[in-house]
PDB file of C-alpha atoms in Angstrom:
ATOM      1  CA  UNK A  16     -16.417   9.372  12.497  1.00  0.00           C
ATOM      2  CA  UNK A  17     -14.843  11.045  15.492  1.00  0.00           C
ATOM      3  CA  UNK A  18     -12.540   9.575  17.894  1.00  0.00           C
ATOM      4  CA  UNK A  19     -15.352   8.490  20.394  1.00  0.00           C
ATOM      5  CA  UNK A  20     -17.328   6.981  17.669  1.00  0.00           C
ATOM      6  CA  UNK A  21     -14.328   5.114  16.370  1.00  0.00           C
ATOM      7  CA  UNK A  22     -13.605   3.760  19.727  1.00  0.00           C
ATOM      8  CA  UNK A  23     -17.347   2.543  20.253  1.00  0.00           C
ATOM      9  CA  UNK A  24     -17.286   0.963  16.878  1.00  0.00           C
ATOM     10  CA  UNK A  25     -13.919  -0.654  17.450  1.00  0.00           C
ATOM     11  CA  UNK A  26     -15.175  -2.064  20.708  1.00  0.00           C
ATOM     12  CA  UNK A  27     -18.242  -3.347  19.322  1.00  0.00           C
ATOM     13  CA  UNK A  28     -16.642  -5.123  16.349  1.00  0.00           C
ATOM     14  CA  UNK A  29     -13.657  -6.489  18.512  1.00  0.00           C
ATOM     15  CA  UNK A  30     -16.391  -8.361  20.613  1.00  0.00           C
ATOM     16  CA  UNK A  31     -17.544  -9.939  17.219  1.00  0.00           C
ATOM     17  CA  UNK A  32     -13.924 -10.947  16.597  1.00  0.00           C
ATOM     18  CA  UNK A  33     -13.626  -8.533  13.591  1.00  0.00           C
ATOM     19  CA  UNK A  34     -10.375  -6.733  12.982  1.00  0.00           C
ATOM     20  CA  UNK A  35     -10.663  -2.858  13.093  1.00  0.00           C
ATOM     21  CA  UNK A  36      -7.697  -0.856  11.307  1.00  0.00           C
ATOM     22  CA  UNK A  37      -6.366   2.057  13.410  1.00  0.00           C
ATOM     23  CA  UNK A  38      -7.341   5.542  11.952  1.00  0.00           C
ATOM     24  CA  UNK A  39      -4.702   7.763  10.472  1.00  0.00           C
ATOM     25  CA  UNK A  40      -3.832  10.383  13.207  1.00  0.00           C
ATOM     26  CA  UNK A  41      -2.000  12.799  10.936  1.00  0.00           C
ATOM     27  CA  UNK A  42      -3.970  13.986   8.138  1.00  0.00           C
ATOM     28  CA  UNK A  43      -2.667  17.471   6.998  1.00  0.00           C
ATOM     29  CA  UNK A  44      -1.968  17.701   3.492  1.00  0.00           C
ATOM     30  CA  UNK A  45       1.038  19.037   1.543  1.00  0.00           C
ATOM     31  CA  UNK A  46      -0.651  21.315  -0.935  1.00  0.00           C
ATOM     32  CA  UNK A  47       0.184  24.913  -2.013  1.00  0.00           C
ATOM     33  CA  UNK A  48      -3.143  26.287  -0.578  1.00  0.00           C
ATOM     34  CA  UNK A  49      -2.374  24.918   3.029  1.00  0.00           C
ATOM     35  CA  UNK A  50      -0.118  24.974   5.898  1.00  0.00           C
ATOM     36  CA  UNK A  51       2.341  22.726   4.238  1.00  0.00           C
ATOM     37  CA  UNK A  52       3.310  24.087   0.775  1.00  0.00           C
ATOM     38  CA  UNK A  53       4.857  21.728  -1.869  1.00  0.00           C
ATOM     39  CA  UNK A  54       8.614  22.480  -1.725  1.00  0.00           C
ATOM     40  CA  UNK A  55      11.094  20.160  -3.238  1.00  0.00           C
ATOM     41  CA  UNK A  56      13.733  18.963  -0.797  1.00  0.00           C
ATOM     42  CA  UNK A  57      11.643  19.739   2.328  1.00  0.00           C
ATOM     43  CA  UNK A  58       9.972  16.676   2.998  1.00  0.00           C
ATOM     44  CA  UNK A  59      11.226  13.188   3.597  1.00  0.00           C
ATOM     45  CA  UNK A  60       8.828  10.073   2.690  1.00  0.00           C
ATOM     46  CA  UNK A  61       9.348   7.151   5.054  1.00  0.00           C
ATOM     47  CA  UNK A  62       8.327   3.618   3.851  1.00  0.00           C
ATOM     48  CA  UNK A  63       8.703  -0.101   4.770  1.00  0.00           C
ATOM     49  CA  UNK A  64       9.177  -2.070   1.493  1.00  0.00           C
ATOM     50  CA  UNK A  65       7.156  -4.904   3.340  1.00  0.00           C
ATOM     51  CA  UNK A  66       4.019  -2.599   3.732  1.00  0.00           C
ATOM     52  CA  UNK A  67       1.458  -2.505   0.955  1.00  0.00           C
ATOM     53  CA  UNK A  68       0.122   0.972   2.192  1.00  0.00           C
ATOM     54  CA  UNK A  69       3.711   2.443   1.876  1.00  0.00           C
ATOM     55  CA  UNK A  70       4.202   0.543  -1.393  1.00  0.00           C
ATOM     56  CA  UNK A  71       1.655   2.628  -3.116  1.00  0.00           C
ATOM     57  CA  UNK A  72       3.486   5.905  -2.373  1.00  0.00           C
ATOM     58  CA  UNK A  73       6.860   4.231  -3.565  1.00  0.00           C
ATOM     59  CA  UNK A  74       5.358   3.295  -6.845  1.00  0.00           C
ATOM     60  CA  UNK A  75       3.751   6.631  -7.484  1.00  0.00           C
ATOM     61  CA  UNK A  76       6.902   8.555  -6.441  1.00  0.00           C
ATOM     62  CA  UNK A  77       8.795   6.378  -8.980  1.00  0.00           C
ATOM     63  CA  UNK A  78       6.168   6.554 -11.975  1.00  0.00           C
ATOM     64  CA  UNK A  79       5.939  10.386 -11.484  1.00  0.00           C
ATOM     65  CA  UNK A  80       9.835  10.991 -11.195  1.00  0.00           C
ATOM     66  CA  UNK A  81       9.553  12.719  -7.780  1.00  0.00           C
ATOM     67  CA  UNK A  82      12.917  11.150  -6.678  1.00  0.00           C
ATOM     68  CA  UNK A  83      14.737  14.450  -6.540  1.00  0.00           C
ATOM     69  CA  UNK A  84      11.897  16.359  -5.062  1.00  0.00           C
ATOM     70  CA  UNK A  85      10.678  13.973  -2.176  1.00  0.00           C
ATOM     71  CA  UNK A  86      13.701  12.198  -0.474  1.00  0.00           C
ATOM     72  CA  UNK A  87      13.083   8.535   0.684  1.00  0.00           C
ATOM     73  CA  UNK A  88      13.874   6.739   4.003  1.00  0.00           C
ATOM     74  CA  UNK A  89      13.511   2.820   4.318  1.00  0.00           C
ATOM     75  CA  UNK A  90      12.837   1.295   7.682  1.00  0.00           C
ATOM     76  CA  UNK A  91      13.953  -2.140   8.657  1.00  0.00           C
ATOM     77  CA  UNK A  92      11.284  -4.730   7.842  1.00  0.00           C
ATOM     78  CA  UNK A  93      11.480  -6.130  11.420  1.00  0.00           C
ATOM     79  CA  UNK A  94       9.858  -3.877  14.038  1.00  0.00           C
ATOM     80  CA  UNK A  95      10.712  -4.301  17.719  1.00  0.00           C
ATOM     81  CA  UNK A  96       8.782  -2.912  20.774  1.00  0.00           C
ATOM     82  CA  UNK A  97       9.744   0.704  19.746  1.00  0.00           C
ATOM     83  CA  UNK A  98       8.284   0.244  16.423  1.00  0.00           C
ATOM     84  CA  UNK A  99       9.957   1.084  12.970  1.00  0.00           C
ATOM     85  CA  UNK A 100      13.643   1.445  13.138  1.00  0.00           C
ATOM     86  CA  UNK A 101      16.264   3.051  10.807  1.00  0.00           C
ATOM     87  CA  UNK A 102      18.638   0.051  11.315  1.00  0.00           C
ATOM     88  CA  UNK A 103      19.275  -0.320   7.701  1.00  0.00           C
ATOM     89  CA  UNK A 104      21.144   3.032   7.644  1.00  0.00           C
ATOM     90  CA  UNK A 105      24.750   3.334   9.007  1.00  0.00           C
ATOM     91  CA  UNK A 106      24.841   3.764  12.630  1.00  0.00           C
ATOM     92  CA  UNK A 107      20.994   2.967  12.690  1.00  0.00           C
ATOM     93  CA  UNK A 108      20.053   6.702  11.952  1.00  0.00           C
ATOM     94  CA  UNK A 109      18.148   7.952   8.930  1.00  0.00           C
ATOM     95  CA  UNK A 110      20.879  10.046   7.204  1.00  0.00           C
ATOM     96  CA  UNK A 111      18.226  12.836   6.293  1.00  0.00           C
ATOM     97  CA  UNK A 112      16.433  13.397   9.631  1.00  0.00           C
ATOM     98  CA  UNK A 113      18.978  12.103  12.041  1.00  0.00           C
ATOM     99  CA  UNK A 114      16.268   9.762  13.648  1.00  0.00           C
ATOM    100  CA  UNK A 115      16.612   6.377  14.918  1.00  0.00           C
ATOM    101  CA  UNK A 116      12.963   5.493  15.191  1.00  0.00           C
ATOM    102  CA  UNK A 117      10.060   6.772  13.313  1.00  0.00           C
ATOM    103  CA  UNK A 118       8.199   7.234  16.660  1.00  0.00           C
ATOM    104  CA  UNK A 119      10.539  10.084  17.500  1.00  0.00           C
ATOM    105  CA  UNK A 120       8.871  11.970  14.457  1.00  0.00           C
ATOM    106  CA  UNK A 121       5.368  11.148  15.789  1.00  0.00           C
ATOM    107  CA  UNK A 122       6.103  12.316  19.230  1.00  0.00           C
ATOM    108  CA  UNK A 123       7.528  15.528  17.725  1.00  0.00           C
ATOM    109  CA  UNK A 124       4.165  16.172  16.018  1.00  0.00           C
ATOM    110  CA  UNK A 125       2.093  14.887  19.085  1.00  0.00           C
ATOM    111  CA  UNK A 126       3.767  14.288  22.382  1.00  0.00           C
ATOM    112  CA  UNK A 127       0.659  12.436  23.647  1.00  0.00           C
ATOM    113  CA  UNK A 128       0.500  10.100  20.671  1.00  0.00           C
ATOM    114  CA  UNK A 129       0.007   6.682  22.039  1.00  0.00           C
ATOM    115  CA  UNK A 130      -1.214   4.763  18.925  1.00  0.00           C
ATOM    116  CA  UNK A 131       0.616   2.303  16.511  1.00  0.00           C
ATOM    117  CA  UNK A 132       3.321   4.154  14.462  1.00  0.00           C
ATOM    118  CA  UNK A 133       2.635   3.400  10.790  1.00  0.00           C
ATOM    119  CA  UNK A 134       4.259   3.895   7.481  1.00  0.00           C
ATOM    120  CA  UNK A 135       3.971   5.528   4.922  1.00  0.00           C
ATOM    121  CA  UNK A 136       4.624   8.705   6.729  1.00  0.00           C
ATOM    122  CA  UNK A 137       5.842  12.024   5.407  1.00  0.00           C
ATOM    123  CA  UNK A 138       8.171  14.219   7.473  1.00  0.00           C
ATOM    124  CA  UNK A 139       9.014  17.920   7.507  1.00  0.00           C
ATOM    125  CA  UNK A 140      12.863  17.741   7.502  1.00  0.00           C
ATOM    126  CA  UNK A 141      13.492  21.111   9.360  1.00  0.00           C
ATOM    127  CA  UNK A 142      11.335  20.205  12.162  1.00  0.00           C
ATOM    128  CA  UNK A 143      11.749  16.350  12.166  1.00  0.00           C
ATOM    129  CA  UNK A 144       7.865  15.884  12.692  1.00  0.00           C
ATOM    130  CA  UNK A 145       5.322  13.849  10.850  1.00  0.00           C
ATOM    131  CA  UNK A 146       3.229  16.084   8.553  1.00  0.00           C
ATOM    132  CA  UNK A 147       0.920  13.036   7.306  1.00  0.00           C
ATOM    133  CA  UNK A 148       0.499   9.322   7.617  1.00  0.00           C
ATOM    134  CA  UNK A 149      -2.809   9.457   5.640  1.00  0.00           C
ATOM    135  CA  UNK A 150      -1.757   6.824   3.037  1.00  0.00           C
ATOM    136  CA  UNK A 151      -4.964   7.153   0.842  1.00  0.00           C
ATOM    137  CA  UNK A 152      -4.621  10.808   0.184  1.00  0.00           C
ATOM    138  CA  UNK A 153      -0.938  10.882   0.175  1.00  0.00           C
ATOM    139  CA  UNK A 154      -0.529   9.107  -3.118  1.00  0.00           C
ATOM    140  CA  UNK A 155      -3.467  11.249  -4.724  1.00  0.00           C
ATOM    141  CA  UNK A 156      -1.576  14.400  -3.593  1.00  0.00           C
ATOM    142  CA  UNK A 157       1.565  13.226  -5.187  1.00  0.00           C
ATOM    143  CA  UNK A 158      -0.385  12.993  -8.405  1.00  0.00           C
ATOM    144  CA  UNK A 159      -2.367  16.230  -8.119  1.00  0.00           C
ATOM    145  CA  UNK A 160      -0.389  18.624  -5.843  1.00  0.00           C
ATOM    146  CA  UNK A 161       3.187  17.930  -6.999  1.00  0.00           C
ATOM    147  CA  UNK A 162       2.585  18.284 -10.787  1.00  0.00           C
ATOM    148  CA  UNK A 163       5.284  20.999 -11.170  1.00  0.00           C
ATOM    149  CA  UNK A 164       7.890  18.546 -10.203  1.00  0.00           C
ATOM    150  CA  UNK A 165       6.782  15.629 -12.191  1.00  0.00           C
ATOM    151  CA  UNK A 166       9.206  14.279 -14.728  1.00  0.00           C
ATOM    152  CA  UNK A 167       8.808  14.908 -18.365  1.00  0.00           C
ATOM    153  CA  UNK A 168       6.572  12.254 -19.748  1.00  0.00           C
ATOM    154  CA  UNK A 169       4.998  11.337 -16.294  1.00  0.00           C
ATOM    155  CA  UNK A 170       1.704   9.418 -16.598  1.00  0.00           C
ATOM    156  CA  UNK A 171      -1.644  10.861 -15.329  1.00  0.00           C
ATOM    157  CA  UNK A 172      -2.541   8.322 -12.584  1.00  0.00           C
ATOM    158  CA  UNK A 173      -5.626  10.398 -11.292  1.00  0.00           C
ATOM    159  CA  UNK A 174      -7.069  11.990 -14.618  1.00  0.00           C
ATOM    160  CA  UNK A 175      -9.936  14.182 -13.780  1.00  0.00           C
ATOM    161  CA  UNK A 176     -12.539  12.819 -15.997  1.00  0.00           C
ATOM    162  CA  UNK A 177     -11.933   9.281 -14.370  1.00  0.00           C
ATOM    163  CA  UNK A 178     -11.868  10.282 -10.723  1.00  0.00           C
ATOM    164  CA  UNK A 179     -15.328   9.271  -9.756  1.00  0.00           C
ATOM    165  CA  UNK A 180     -14.946   5.712 -11.316  1.00  0.00           C
ATOM    166  CA  UNK A 181     -11.433   5.307  -9.811  1.00  0.00           C
ATOM    167  CA  UNK A 182     -12.750   6.475  -6.373  1.00  0.00           C
ATOM    168  CA  UNK A 183     -15.556   3.912  -6.721  1.00  0.00           C
ATOM    169  CA  UNK A 184     -13.095   1.077  -7.565  1.00  0.00           C
ATOM    170  CA  UNK A 185     -10.719   2.100  -5.048  1.00  0.00           C
ATOM    171  CA  UNK A 186     -13.369   2.022  -2.136  1.00  0.00           C
ATOM    172  CA  UNK A 187     -14.427  -1.418  -3.106  1.00  0.00           C
ATOM    173  CA  UNK A 188     -10.838  -2.822  -3.509  1.00  0.00           C
ATOM    174  CA  UNK A 189      -9.880  -1.213  -0.093  1.00  0.00           C
ATOM    175  CA  UNK A 190     -12.930  -2.539   1.827  1.00  0.00           C
ATOM    176  CA  UNK A 191     -12.724  -6.204   0.513  1.00  0.00           C
ATOM    177  CA  UNK A 192      -9.293  -6.818  -0.941  1.00  0.00           C
ATOM    178  CA  UNK A 193      -6.633  -4.426   0.497  1.00  0.00           C
ATOM    179  CA  UNK A 194      -8.019  -4.437   4.018  1.00  0.00           C
ATOM    180  CA  UNK A 195     -10.002  -7.753   3.468  1.00  0.00           C
ATOM    181  CA  UNK A 196      -6.777  -9.778   3.686  1.00  0.00           C
ATOM    182  CA  UNK A 197      -6.069  -8.274   7.111  1.00  0.00           C
ATOM    183  CA  UNK A 198      -9.606  -8.772   8.387  1.00  0.00           C
ATOM    184  CA  UNK A 199      -9.064 -12.510   7.437  1.00  0.00           C
ATOM    185  CA  UNK A 200      -5.660 -12.618   9.075  1.00  0.00           C
ATOM    186  CA  UNK A 201      -6.567 -10.875  12.517  1.00  0.00           C
ATOM    187  CA  UNK A 202     -10.056 -12.081  12.928  1.00  0.00           C
ATOM    188  CA  UNK A 203     -10.463 -13.763  16.296  1.00  0.00           C
ATOM    189  CA  UNK A 204     -13.708 -15.642  15.643  1.00  0.00           C
ATOM    190  CA  UNK A 205     -14.459 -18.234  13.142  1.00  0.00           C
ATOM    191  CA  UNK A 206     -17.599 -16.172  11.858  1.00  0.00           C
ATOM    192  CA  UNK A 207     -15.757 -13.080  11.503  1.00  0.00           C
ATOM    193  CA  UNK A 208     -12.960 -14.891   9.578  1.00  0.00           C
ATOM    194  CA  UNK A 209     -15.332 -16.498   7.249  1.00  0.00           C
ATOM    195  CA  UNK A 210     -17.285 -13.436   6.645  1.00  0.00           C
ATOM    196  CA  UNK A 211     -14.118 -11.535   5.511  1.00  0.00           C
ATOM    197  CA  UNK A 212     -12.809 -14.636   3.557  1.00  0.00           C
ATOM    198  CA  UNK A 213     -16.015 -14.672   1.567  1.00  0.00           C
ATOM    199  CA  UNK A 214     -16.099 -11.016   0.847  1.00  0.00           C
ATOM    200  CA  UNK A 215     -12.351 -11.151  -0.162  1.00  0.00           C
ATOM    201  CA  UNK A 216     -12.847 -13.829  -2.690  1.00  0.00           C
ATOM    202  CA  UNK A 217     -16.140 -12.658  -3.964  1.00  0.00           C
ATOM    203  CA  UNK A 218     -14.410  -9.507  -4.830  1.00  0.00           C
ATOM    204  CA  UNK A 219     -11.468 -11.225  -6.507  1.00  0.00           C
ATOM    205  CA  UNK A 220     -13.852 -12.975  -8.650  1.00  0.00           C
ATOM    206  CA  UNK A 221     -15.621  -9.714  -9.756  1.00  0.00           C
ATOM    207  CA  UNK A 222     -12.098  -8.239 -10.519  1.00  0.00           C
ATOM    208  CA  UNK A 223     -11.366 -11.425 -12.703  1.00  0.00           C
ATOM    209  CA  UNK A 224     -14.446 -10.626 -14.720  1.00  0.00           C
ATOM    210  CA  UNK A 225     -13.761  -6.935 -14.867  1.00  0.00           C
ATOM    211  CA  UNK A 226     -10.175  -7.619 -16.132  1.00  0.00           C
ATOM    212  CA  UNK A 227     -10.886 -10.323 -18.378  1.00  0.00           C
ATOM    213  CA  UNK A 228     -11.474  -7.855 -21.479  1.00  0.00           C
ATOM    214  CA  UNK A 229      -9.818  -4.760 -20.430  1.00  0.00           C
ATOM    215  CA  UNK A 230      -6.043  -4.390 -19.547  1.00  0.00           C
ATOM    216  CA  UNK A 231      -6.428  -1.905 -16.715  1.00  0.00           C
ATOM    217  CA  UNK A 232      -9.109  -1.433 -14.076  1.00  0.00           C
ATOM    218  CA  UNK A 233     -10.158   2.117 -15.363  1.00  0.00           C
ATOM    219  CA  UNK A 234      -9.500   3.531 -18.825  1.00  0.00           C
ATOM    220  CA  UNK A 235      -6.731   2.359 -21.065  1.00  0.00           C
ATOM    221  CA  UNK A 236      -3.939   3.294 -19.114  1.00  0.00           C
ATOM    222  CA  UNK A 237      -2.361   2.820 -15.543  1.00  0.00           C
ATOM    223  CA  UNK A 238      -4.150   4.718 -12.854  1.00  0.00           C
ATOM    224  CA  UNK A 239      -4.214   4.966  -9.132  1.00  0.00           C
ATOM    225  CA  UNK A 240      -6.598   2.121  -9.086  1.00  0.00           C
ATOM    226  CA  UNK A 241      -4.098  -0.189 -10.527  1.00  0.00           C
ATOM    227  CA  UNK A 242      -1.389   0.759  -8.112  1.00  0.00           C
ATOM    228  CA  UNK A 243      -3.693   0.102  -5.172  1.00  0.00           C
ATOM    229  CA  UNK A 244      -4.636  -3.512  -6.232  1.00  0.00           C
ATOM    230  CA  UNK A 245      -1.149  -4.385  -7.211  1.00  0.00           C
ATOM    231  CA  UNK A 246       0.300  -3.888  -3.912  1.00  0.00           C
ATOM    232  CA  UNK A 247      -2.048  -6.611  -2.346  1.00  0.00           C
ATOM    233  CA  UNK A 248      -1.833  -8.925  -5.446  1.00  0.00           C
ATOM    234  CA  UNK A 249       1.959  -8.949  -5.277  1.00  0.00           C
ATOM    235  CA  UNK A 250       2.014 -10.047  -1.724  1.00  0.00           C
ATOM    236  CA  UNK A 251      -0.723 -12.593  -2.022  1.00  0.00           C
ATOM    237  CA  UNK A 252       1.001 -15.868  -2.407  1.00  0.00           C
ATOM    238  CA  UNK A 253       3.996 -14.898  -0.432  1.00  0.00           C
ATOM    239  CA  UNK A 254       2.192 -14.062   2.657  1.00  0.00           C
ATOM    240  CA  UNK A 255      -1.528 -13.603   2.694  1.00  0.00           C
ATOM    241  CA  UNK A 256      -2.562 -17.043   1.235  1.00  0.00           C
ATOM    242  CA  UNK A 257      -0.905 -18.920   4.097  1.00  0.00           C
ATOM    243  CA  UNK A 258      -0.054 -16.471   6.779  1.00  0.00           C
ATOM    244  CA  UNK A 259      -3.469 -14.742   6.711  1.00  0.00           C
ATOM    245  CA  UNK A 260      -5.406 -17.982   5.695  1.00  0.00           C
ATOM    246  CA  UNK A 261      -6.760 -16.557   2.467  1.00  0.00           C
ATOM    247  CA  UNK A 262      -6.353 -19.964   0.858  1.00  0.00           C
ATOM    248  CA  UNK A 263      -9.236 -20.660  -1.442  1.00  0.00           C
ATOM    249  CA  UNK A 264      -7.081 -19.995  -4.409  1.00  0.00           C
ATOM    250  CA  UNK A 265      -3.420 -18.830  -4.722  1.00  0.00           C
ATOM    251  CA  UNK A 266      -3.043 -15.762  -7.164  1.00  0.00           C
ATOM    252  CA  UNK A 267      -1.454 -18.210  -9.575  1.00  0.00           C
ATOM    253  CA  UNK A 268      -4.681 -20.128  -9.677  1.00  0.00           C
ATOM    254  CA  UNK A 269      -6.648 -17.017 -10.681  1.00  0.00           C
ATOM    255  CA  UNK A 270      -5.833 -16.693 -14.496  1.00  0.00           C
ATOM    256  CA  UNK A 271      -6.865 -13.176 -15.328  1.00  0.00           C
ATOM    257  CA  UNK A 272      -5.498 -11.499 -12.111  1.00  0.00           C
ATOM    258  CA  UNK A 273      -2.258 -13.546 -12.169  1.00  0.00           C
ATOM    259  CA  UNK A 274      -1.563 -12.344 -15.811  1.00  0.00           C
ATOM    260  CA  UNK A 275      -2.826  -8.742 -14.820  1.00  0.00           C
ATOM    261  CA  UNK A 276      -0.412  -8.733 -11.920  1.00  0.00           C
ATOM    262  CA  UNK A 277       2.393  -9.928 -13.957  1.00  0.00           C
ATOM    263  CA  UNK A 278       1.840  -7.277 -16.561  1.00  0.00           C
ATOM    264  CA  UNK A 279       2.074  -4.602 -13.982  1.00  0.00           C
ATOM    265  CA  UNK A 280       5.101  -6.297 -12.207  1.00  0.00           C
ATOM    266  CA  UNK A 281       6.971  -6.170 -15.612  1.00  0.00           C
ATOM    267  CA  UNK A 282       5.931  -2.566 -15.922  1.00  0.00           C
ATOM    268  CA  UNK A 283       8.831  -0.059 -14.850  1.00  0.00           C
ATOM    269  CA  UNK A 284       7.872   1.286 -11.453  1.00  0.00           C
ATOM    270  CA  UNK A 285       6.176  -1.683 -10.270  1.00  0.00           C
ATOM    271  CA  UNK A 286       8.313  -4.949 -10.101  1.00  0.00           C
ATOM    272  CA  UNK A 287      11.397  -2.753  -9.525  1.00  0.00           C
ATOM    273  CA  UNK A 288       9.870  -1.489  -6.231  1.00  0.00           C
ATOM    274  CA  UNK A 289       9.086  -4.934  -4.941  1.00  0.00           C
ATOM    275  CA  UNK A 290      11.284  -6.646  -2.234  1.00  0.00           C
ATOM    276  CA  UNK A 291       9.998 -10.131  -1.406  1.00  0.00           C
ATOM    277  CA  UNK A 292      12.668 -10.543   1.098  1.00  0.00           C
ATOM    278  CA  UNK A 293      11.360  -7.695   3.133  1.00  0.00           C
ATOM    279  CA  UNK A 294       7.828  -8.621   2.618  1.00  0.00           C
ATOM    280  CA  UNK A 295       8.320 -12.193   3.899  1.00  0.00           C
ATOM    281  CA  UNK A 296      10.561 -11.247   6.848  1.00  0.00           C
ATOM    282  CA  UNK A 297       8.284  -8.734   8.102  1.00  0.00           C
ATOM    283  CA  UNK A 298       4.973 -10.471   8.000  1.00  0.00           C
ATOM    284  CA  UNK A 299       6.277 -13.923   9.345  1.00  0.00           C
ATOM    285  CA  UNK A 300       8.760 -12.139  11.659  1.00  0.00           C
ATOM    286  CA  UNK A 301       6.541  -9.564  13.505  1.00  0.00           C
ATOM    287  CA  UNK A 302       3.198 -11.287  13.919  1.00  0.00           C
ATOM    288  CA  UNK A 303       3.944 -13.606  16.571  1.00  0.00           C
ATOM    289  CA  UNK A 304       0.545 -14.135  17.412  1.00  0.00           C
ATOM    290  CA  UNK A 305       0.092 -15.753  14.040  1.00  0.00           C
ATOM    291  CA  UNK A 306       3.517 -17.259  13.593  1.00  0.00           C
ATOM    292  CA  UNK A 307       5.033 -17.820  16.928  1.00  0.00           C
ATOM    293  CA  UNK A 308       8.187 -19.639  15.811  1.00  0.00           C
ATOM    294  CA  UNK A 309       9.107 -16.777  13.391  1.00  0.00           C
ATOM    295  CA  UNK A 310       9.925 -19.176  10.767  1.00  0.00           C
ATOM    296  CA  UNK A 311       9.936 -17.576   7.465  1.00  0.00           C
ATOM    297  CA  UNK A 312       8.777 -19.818   4.594  1.00  0.00           C
ATOM    298  CA  UNK A 313      11.351 -20.665   1.773  1.00  0.00           C
ATOM    299  CA  UNK A 314       8.832 -20.424  -0.974  1.00  0.00           C
ATOM    300  CA  UNK A 315       6.847 -19.657  -3.101  1.00  0.00           C
ATOM    301  CA  UNK A 316       8.770 -19.733  -6.482  1.00  0.00           C
ATOM    302  CA  UNK A 317       9.087 -16.339  -7.709  1.00  0.00           C
ATOM    303  CA  UNK A 318      10.276 -17.093 -11.201  1.00  0.00           C
ATOM    304  CA  UNK A 319       6.663 -16.946 -12.544  1.00  0.00           C
ATOM    305  CA  UNK A 320       6.518 -13.093 -12.267  1.00  0.00           C
ATOM    306  CA  UNK A 321       8.753 -13.043 -15.441  1.00  0.00           C
ATOM    307  CA  UNK A 322       6.548 -15.302 -17.685  1.00  0.00           C
ATOM    308  CA  UNK A 323       4.914 -13.703 -20.687  1.00  0.00           C
ATOM    309  CA  UNK A 324       1.539 -12.222 -19.685  1.00  0.00           C
ATOM    310  CA  UNK A 325       0.023 -11.502 -23.254  1.00  0.00           C
ATOM    311  CA  UNK A 326      -2.142  -8.676 -21.640  1.00  0.00           C
ATOM    312  CA  UNK A 327      -0.834  -6.496 -24.386  1.00  0.00           C
ATOM    313  CA  UNK A 328      -3.339  -8.155 -26.862  1.00  0.00           C
ATOM    314  CA  UNK A 329      -6.145  -6.383 -25.039  1.00  0.00           C
ATOM    315  CA  UNK A 330      -4.609  -3.115 -26.116  1.00  0.00           C
ATOM    316  CA  UNK A 331      -4.103  -0.093 -23.599  1.00  0.00           C
ATOM    317  CA  UNK A 332      -0.894   1.981 -23.298  1.00  0.00           C
ATOM    318  CA  UNK A 333       0.722   1.709 -19.743  1.00  0.00           C
ATOM    319  CA  UNK A 334       1.763   5.296 -19.721  1.00  0.00           C
ATOM    320  CA  UNK A 335      -0.722   6.865 -21.985  1.00  0.00           C
ATOM    321  CA  UNK A 336       1.065   9.664 -23.839  1.00  0.00           C
ATOM    322  CA  UNK A 337       3.913   9.741 -21.401  1.00  0.00           C
ATOM    323  CA  UNK A 338       6.903   7.469 -20.962  1.00  0.00           C
ATOM    324  CA  UNK A 339       8.288   4.745 -18.733  1.00  0.00           C
ATOM    325  CA  UNK A 340      10.190   5.975 -15.630  1.00  0.00           C
ATOM    326  CA  UNK A 341      14.041   5.941 -16.179  1.00  0.00           C
TER     327      UNK A 341
END
């Protein structure tokens, strides 16, 4: 879909009250056969710990052991009118790039950019410009293009013989779950909200059935598909259930998905990349149209994430022939 078609589509759906996600503006890939070759130390991954799309890249980077090859910048969970800020760093400046706002790297790549600045974004450190904010492709490329720099024992998150099945699951999960919660939360008509709501919980019911007798979504090890589902599930009760009106059930009331999510949370690389404080402060503190008071709820109780899940009884090996990240 080109820019004109996307604008027409957005206008039509907005009239129906449906929320439309902004397309990714920067889609160049970091790959040895392209303009941006893989070079350890050259690129800087910028994430928000609150953002589920950025969280994917953070998990994959950790599982594959790319910490030394790809540096990490973390923005403040609260955006102001200028966008994502590096106010968590001393002096409010990212120590790797010297930037105060991620928007500066967007303008360096495209001075005419007028869209919403999004994370994750990978910056070219020498030029301080964005190379890519294409979050679906980014995590796949970390698995397939950065293989020379993976840690010993890194899992295979996107195995070639399972890619068709992974891609199919990812497409369904993105449409009705990952993006579905947003289509519920930002719908502006009752009909649009109810349509997104029904699709979301129909998809979650299907996933309950799929995972009832298998530990992971595809194959017997963790794959990219599990990473993508996890980042929505881990935010579900904390923000989506109430803030986005996704309230047919809490995650804790869906026994299979709740056990599955706990299994992943307790797996190195998943729970240790979750920051519930950032998640709650971002969602409740930056969506004034949904939460005008800015009050951040005190709940939910997070202790349940450490309860036994018993999913290991289904078999499967989280890292296959590999090992957990250190």
